[in-house]
Amino acid sequence: MQKNLVIVESPAKAKTLEKFLGKDYKVMSSYGHIRDLKKKEMSVNLEDFSPEYEIPSDKESVVKSLRTEAKKADTVWLASDEDREGEAISWHLCKVLGLDPKAAKRIVFHEITKTAILKAIETPRTIDMGLVNAQQARRVLDRIVGFKLSPVLWKKLKPSLSAGRVQSVAVRLIVEREKEIENFKSESSFRVSALFTVDGQEIKASLAHSFKTEEEAEACLNSCKDKEFVITDIEKKPVKKSPAPPFTTSTLQQEAARKLGFTVSQTMMVAQHLYESGHITYMRTDSVNLSSLCINTTKEEITKLHGENYSKPRQFHTSSKGAQEAHEAIRPTFIAEHEITGNSQEKRLYDLIWKRTVACQMADAEAEKTTITISADDLNFTATGEVITFDGFLRVYRESYDDDVQMDETEGLLPAVKKGEHLDMKEMLATQRFTQHPLRYTEASLVKKLEELGIGRPSTYAPTISTIQQREYVEKGDKKGEEHSYIIIKLANGKLKKSTKKEVLGKEKGKLIPTDIGVVVNDFLMQSFPDIVDYNFTANVEKEFDEIADGRENWHEMMHDFYAKLEPMVDATLQEKNEYKVGERVLGKEPGTGKPVSVKIGRFGPMVQIGIANETEKPRFAQLNKGQSIATITLEEALDLFKLPRTLGEYEGETVMVGTGRFGPYVQHSKKYVSIPKDIDPMSITLDDAVKLIEERRKMEASAHLKTFEEDPELEVMNGRFGPYLKYNGANYKLPKSVKEPEKLTYEECMAIVEKAEERGQADAKSAGKRGRRTAKA
């Protein structure tokens, strides 16, 4: 008989816990959620909004093992993470293992250390149904939104699209930023700077205001030819710089992106490993609180490493919208552990967390800022310099800068000068500068914006950003920028000289850019479901989840109110009749035929259509090339896409042609079609290129067909992406592991495998027809 069974979420966490607990404890993992809503059904009763859960097939063996061990144990300890998801996992475990949620031993900890684990076992609690209900409310509401809105998108836009509550708002932010950029009108101005000398030392200063025109800038420089420049003011003042707070989920994602180049999901994956290995506290938090233990041990560490004058204990307070103070910030579990063992990503992220935590408990950096005013008549130039007098926390950490940059104690040092002193003007420049469009979002800056708006929570940022990219509403890409010419007017030795230089403006790397589908879906949702993509509405929903978590709101009532608003909007949108599909844009008419040319989102993505579908004639279609957009493509560019089919030549006595269809461009040869990859331009593909594609397709098809049978041409042994299998009557059948040489199977052996699989209902449905009927009988 096992005395204690402890259930955690992940195997890595289980391993770490086993190190701290004695032989009387067995630690097992639930591998995340063990129950969920059914995948292909709404699984929500729309009368009372109760969810219908199931144990997914891939979790059946896990649940079986947990049930077996739970029966053997005197006490079951539920040790999933202390957040809504973790609480829900513990509640589902109660339901599956037959435990009473009101009496279950629920233990929680923010860090996986021996002290924290033993303290949790000494102070167990019961399941917090407020947290469980908040998680259920989020899951059910998001399922309703998905299942109600997605069919509307299928009918009005394109099959297999999907809508999500937080994801749709994230896409809206990215689309609106792109539209701001498209509508942005750059303006130029001239900024004037000058290089002065005094006693052989140089001072660079700038004019406070800029000039709108070249003529004004030139007039300014001309007026300075014979002017005397005098130091009219010297202001010195001490300035202090305070460290940033310790990391929350959001700020860790942002800083890891800036300093380490990590994606948001990569940061969370690495942080999860660090947490489960016992190196850091829980990584899903929006609190900047630190425990008194952490503050005290960090003080000792700073004093030991840098001296007492570098220590300044602080407690930070969370100010972000809708934040929860329950958790601590993300920090090392042991501040004395400067380095860890692990892979390079884990070491780098841990180092970042360690430095940020130590820095936030260090003294302010002190500097002396000097501002010198240099005047001539009504023109005032200013020069600024800053000297660090005490580095404080900067000795350890600089926010958003490379940690390897060494501080220069004389950085920004200005020469010693006196008020009233005359200066020589060596040269003066008026440089043309252009205002730049708003920056596109990076993953990290999008997280920051979502947090500012109160949309989403620490656990939802990474999945939201992954989802909008997986759904191809948004893609991460680079923008080349545009080359601009700019003017420089130089005054030196009493003479003006003009020159023109070139620069690239608007160049961006790794930014989130909306796709055509993303733009069209967003515009449609904004038009038909404005509340769903409203920033305040989405933030208010998050607040309601918080109130449910605190026990101040009934989640079934919240669902009822929400659905009462959603259902009429869905019905009204489905009944609307549009002459054109949403997102469709008419470009003009085809010369010669007069048929309308339009662009729209088709079944397989953005495409151009010539003509209108009717009984006598079918329209022609062409997919857009990479880099083209339905928002900006011109009539001429659209017509160029129809300069197909074209004949490339002959191969094996048959004509080789290039054409385009609903599935994109293709090569046609001997009544067979081969798709042209996206990186090959169908307008410039050569005969040799086409022959290579034809031969590659033949090799692939030959390797896919391992064996056929005279007894029944419908039966075939195939080789696929996941290994050999049987194909029979349009359905696929797995081969048993005992089959080592599939090409040697006899007809009788194959049919036995098929029959056995059909008895168990194990055929893999590729065609819904025959197979659906077969499994129904089974």
mmCIF file of N, CA and C in Angstrom, residues 163-211:
data_model
loop_
_atom_site.group_PDB
_atom_site.id
_atom_site.type_symbol
_atom_site.label_atom_id
_atom_site.label_comp_id
_atom_site.label_asym_id
_atom_site.label_seq_id
_atom_site.Cartn_x
_atom_site.Cartn_y
_atom_site.Cartn_z
ATOM 1 N N ALA A 163 -12.594 31.929 -35.933
ATOM 2 C CA ALA A 163 -12.547 33.177 -35.174
ATOM 3 C C ALA A 163 -12.332 32.843 -33.707
ATOM 4 N N GLY A 164 -11.578 33.686 -33.031
ATOM 5 C CA GLY A 164 -11.362 33.511 -31.598
ATOM 6 C C GLY A 164 -11.455 34.861 -30.929
ATOM 7 N N ARG A 165 -11.866 34.868 -29.684
ATOM 8 C CA ARG A 165 -12.142 36.134 -28.996
ATOM 9 C C ARG A 165 -10.870 36.995 -28.858
ATOM 10 N N VAL A 166 -9.855 36.512 -28.153
ATOM 11 C CA VAL A 166 -8.631 37.304 -27.953
ATOM 12 C C VAL A 166 -7.815 37.373 -29.244
ATOM 13 N N GLN A 167 -7.775 36.253 -29.992
ATOM 14 C CA GLN A 167 -6.999 36.222 -31.241
ATOM 15 C C GLN A 167 -7.501 37.277 -32.227
ATOM 16 N N SER A 168 -8.823 37.426 -32.329
ATOM 17 C CA SER A 168 -9.395 38.388 -33.287
ATOM 18 C C SER A 168 -9.016 39.818 -32.925
ATOM 19 N N VAL A 169 -8.938 40.102 -31.621
ATOM 20 C CA VAL A 169 -8.550 41.443 -31.178
ATOM 21 C C VAL A 169 -7.067 41.681 -31.471
ATOM 22 N N ALA A 170 -6.246 40.647 -31.294
ATOM 23 C CA ALA A 170 -4.811 40.769 -31.594
ATOM 24 C C ALA A 170 -4.611 41.040 -33.088
ATOM 25 N N VAL A 171 -5.391 40.342 -33.926
ATOM 26 C CA VAL A 171 -5.304 40.571 -35.372
ATOM 27 C C VAL A 171 -5.754 41.996 -35.693
ATOM 28 N N ARG A 172 -6.792 42.460 -35.017
ATOM 29 C CA ARG A 172 -7.281 43.832 -35.251
ATOM 30 C C ARG A 172 -6.173 44.857 -34.992
ATOM 31 N N LEU A 173 -5.435 44.676 -33.904
ATOM 32 C CA LEU A 173 -4.338 45.605 -33.588
ATOM 33 C C LEU A 173 -3.322 45.655 -34.726
ATOM 34 N N ILE A 174 -2.989 44.480 -35.248
ATOM 35 C CA ILE A 174 -1.966 44.391 -36.301
ATOM 36 C C ILE A 174 -2.493 44.975 -37.615
ATOM 37 N N VAL A 175 -3.753 44.705 -37.936
ATOM 38 C CA VAL A 175 -4.356 45.239 -39.172
ATOM 39 C C VAL A 175 -4.459 46.767 -39.088
ATOM 40 N N GLU A 176 -4.898 47.272 -37.941
ATOM 41 C CA GLU A 176 -5.041 48.725 -37.802
ATOM 42 C C GLU A 176 -3.694 49.432 -37.886
ATOM 43 N N ARG A 177 -2.655 48.808 -37.333
ATOM 44 C CA ARG A 177 -1.318 49.396 -37.449
ATOM 45 C C ARG A 177 -0.880 49.429 -38.916
ATOM 46 N N GLU A 178 -1.197 48.365 -39.668
ATOM 47 C CA GLU A 178 -0.826 48.313 -41.083
ATOM 48 C C GLU A 178 -1.555 49.401 -41.867
ATOM 49 N N LYS A 179 -2.824 49.641 -41.520
ATOM 50 C CA LYS A 179 -3.590 50.685 -42.216
ATOM 51 C C LYS A 179 -3.052 52.076 -41.873
ATOM 52 N N GLU A 180 -2.614 52.252 -40.626
ATOM 53 C CA GLU A 180 -1.967 53.521 -40.242
ATOM 54 C C GLU A 180 -0.737 53.761 -41.106
ATOM 55 N N ILE A 181 0.025 52.694 -41.326
ATOM 56 C CA ILE A 181 1.259 52.797 -42.120
ATOM 57 C C ILE A 181 0.924 53.123 -43.572
ATOM 58 N N GLU A 182 -0.117 52.451 -44.110
ATOM 59 C CA GLU A 182 -0.519 52.700 -45.509
ATOM 60 C C GLU A 182 -0.980 54.142 -45.709
ATOM 61 N N ASN A 183 -1.655 54.710 -44.697
ATOM 62 C CA ASN A 183 -2.198 56.069 -44.817
ATOM 63 C C ASN A 183 -1.203 57.145 -44.379
ATOM 64 N N PHE A 184 -0.046 56.732 -43.915
ATOM 65 C CA PHE A 184 0.919 57.680 -43.358
ATOM 66 C C PHE A 184 1.550 58.534 -44.455
ATOM 67 N N LYS A 185 1.599 59.809 -44.232
ATOM 68 C CA LYS A 185 2.239 60.735 -45.173
ATOM 69 C C LYS A 185 3.483 61.305 -44.490
ATOM 70 N N SER A 186 4.636 60.973 -45.041
ATOM 71 C CA SER A 186 5.897 61.400 -44.443
ATOM 72 C C SER A 186 6.130 62.892 -44.710
ATOM 73 N N GLU A 187 6.595 63.604 -43.698
ATOM 74 C CA GLU A 187 6.915 65.018 -43.839
ATOM 75 C C GLU A 187 8.396 65.226 -43.546
ATOM 76 N N SER A 188 8.976 66.190 -44.236
ATOM 77 C CA SER A 188 10.402 66.436 -44.010
ATOM 78 C C SER A 188 10.627 67.737 -43.250
ATOM 79 N N SER A 189 11.760 67.799 -42.568
ATOM 80 C CA SER A 189 12.169 69.027 -41.887
ATOM 81 C C SER A 189 13.694 69.041 -41.871
ATOM 82 N N PHE A 190 14.254 70.203 -41.559
ATOM 83 C CA PHE A 190 15.720 70.338 -41.520
ATOM 84 C C PHE A 190 16.158 70.597 -40.086
ATOM 85 N N ARG A 191 17.049 69.748 -39.592
ATOM 86 C CA ARG A 191 17.581 69.916 -38.247
ATOM 87 C C ARG A 191 18.989 70.492 -38.342
ATOM 88 N N VAL A 192 19.242 71.470 -37.501
ATOM 89 C CA VAL A 192 20.531 72.175 -37.570
ATOM 90 C C VAL A 192 21.404 71.807 -36.374
ATOM 91 N N SER A 193 22.639 71.402 -36.669
ATOM 92 C CA SER A 193 23.614 71.113 -35.620
ATOM 93 C C SER A 193 24.916 71.831 -35.969
ATOM 94 N N ALA A 194 25.739 72.039 -34.958
ATOM 95 C CA ALA A 194 26.990 72.764 -35.198
ATOM 96 C C ALA A 194 28.107 72.174 -34.349
ATOM 97 N N LEU A 195 29.340 72.293 -34.843
ATOM 98 C CA LEU A 195 30.524 71.843 -34.124
ATOM 99 C C LEU A 195 31.336 73.089 -33.760
ATOM 100 N N PHE A 196 31.456 73.322 -32.447
ATOM 101 C CA PHE A 196 32.193 74.480 -31.951
ATOM 102 C C PHE A 196 33.519 74.029 -31.344
ATOM 103 N N THR A 197 34.491 74.925 -31.307
ATOM 104 C CA THR A 197 35.766 74.621 -30.642
ATOM 105 C C THR A 197 36.085 75.714 -29.629
ATOM 106 N N VAL A 198 36.709 75.269 -28.526
ATOM 107 C CA VAL A 198 37.166 76.197 -27.492
ATOM 108 C C VAL A 198 38.443 75.607 -26.897
ATOM 109 N N ASP A 199 39.520 76.360 -26.978
ATOM 110 C CA ASP A 199 40.823 75.905 -26.485
ATOM 111 C C ASP A 199 41.198 74.525 -27.035
ATOM 112 N N GLY A 200 40.919 74.337 -28.326
ATOM 113 C CA GLY A 200 41.299 73.075 -28.980
ATOM 114 C C GLY A 200 40.361 71.920 -28.703
ATOM 115 N N GLN A 201 39.315 72.119 -27.898
ATOM 116 C CA GLN A 201 38.355 71.060 -27.596
ATOM 117 C C GLN A 201 37.048 71.320 -28.350
ATOM 118 N N GLU A 202 36.371 70.215 -28.733
ATOM 119 C CA GLU A 202 35.151 70.339 -29.538
ATOM 120 C C GLU A 202 33.890 70.171 -28.698
ATOM 121 N N ILE A 203 32.866 70.924 -29.076
ATOM 122 C CA ILE A 203 31.535 70.770 -28.467
ATOM 123 C C ILE A 203 30.519 70.665 -29.605
ATOM 124 N N LYS A 204 29.740 69.598 -29.588
ATOM 125 C CA LYS A 204 28.685 69.445 -30.596
ATOM 126 C C LYS A 204 27.362 69.873 -29.977
ATOM 127 N N ALA A 205 26.661 70.769 -30.661
ATOM 128 C CA ALA A 205 25.400 71.291 -30.132
ATOM 129 C C ALA A 205 24.343 71.335 -31.232
ATOM 130 N N SER A 206 23.085 71.398 -30.797
ATOM 131 C CA SER A 206 21.968 71.393 -31.757
ATOM 132 C C SER A 206 21.023 72.544 -31.479
ATOM 133 N N LEU A 207 20.366 72.982 -32.541
ATOM 134 C CA LEU A 207 19.342 74.010 -32.424
ATOM 135 C C LEU A 207 18.061 73.343 -31.921
ATOM 136 N N ALA A 208 17.391 73.984 -30.988
ATOM 137 C CA ALA A 208 16.220 73.353 -30.366
ATOM 138 C C ALA A 208 15.095 73.103 -31.358
ATOM 139 N N HIS A 209 14.910 74.030 -32.308
ATOM 140 C CA HIS A 209 13.796 73.855 -33.255
ATOM 141 C C HIS A 209 14.338 73.507 -34.647
ATOM 142 N N SER A 210 13.475 72.884 -35.459
ATOM 143 C CA SER A 210 13.868 72.541 -36.832
ATOM 144 C C SER A 210 13.117 73.449 -37.816
ATOM 145 N N PHE A 211 13.536 73.406 -39.076
ATOM 146 C CA PHE A 211 12.917 74.239 -40.130
ATOM 147 C C PHE A 211 12.137 73.359 -41.094
#
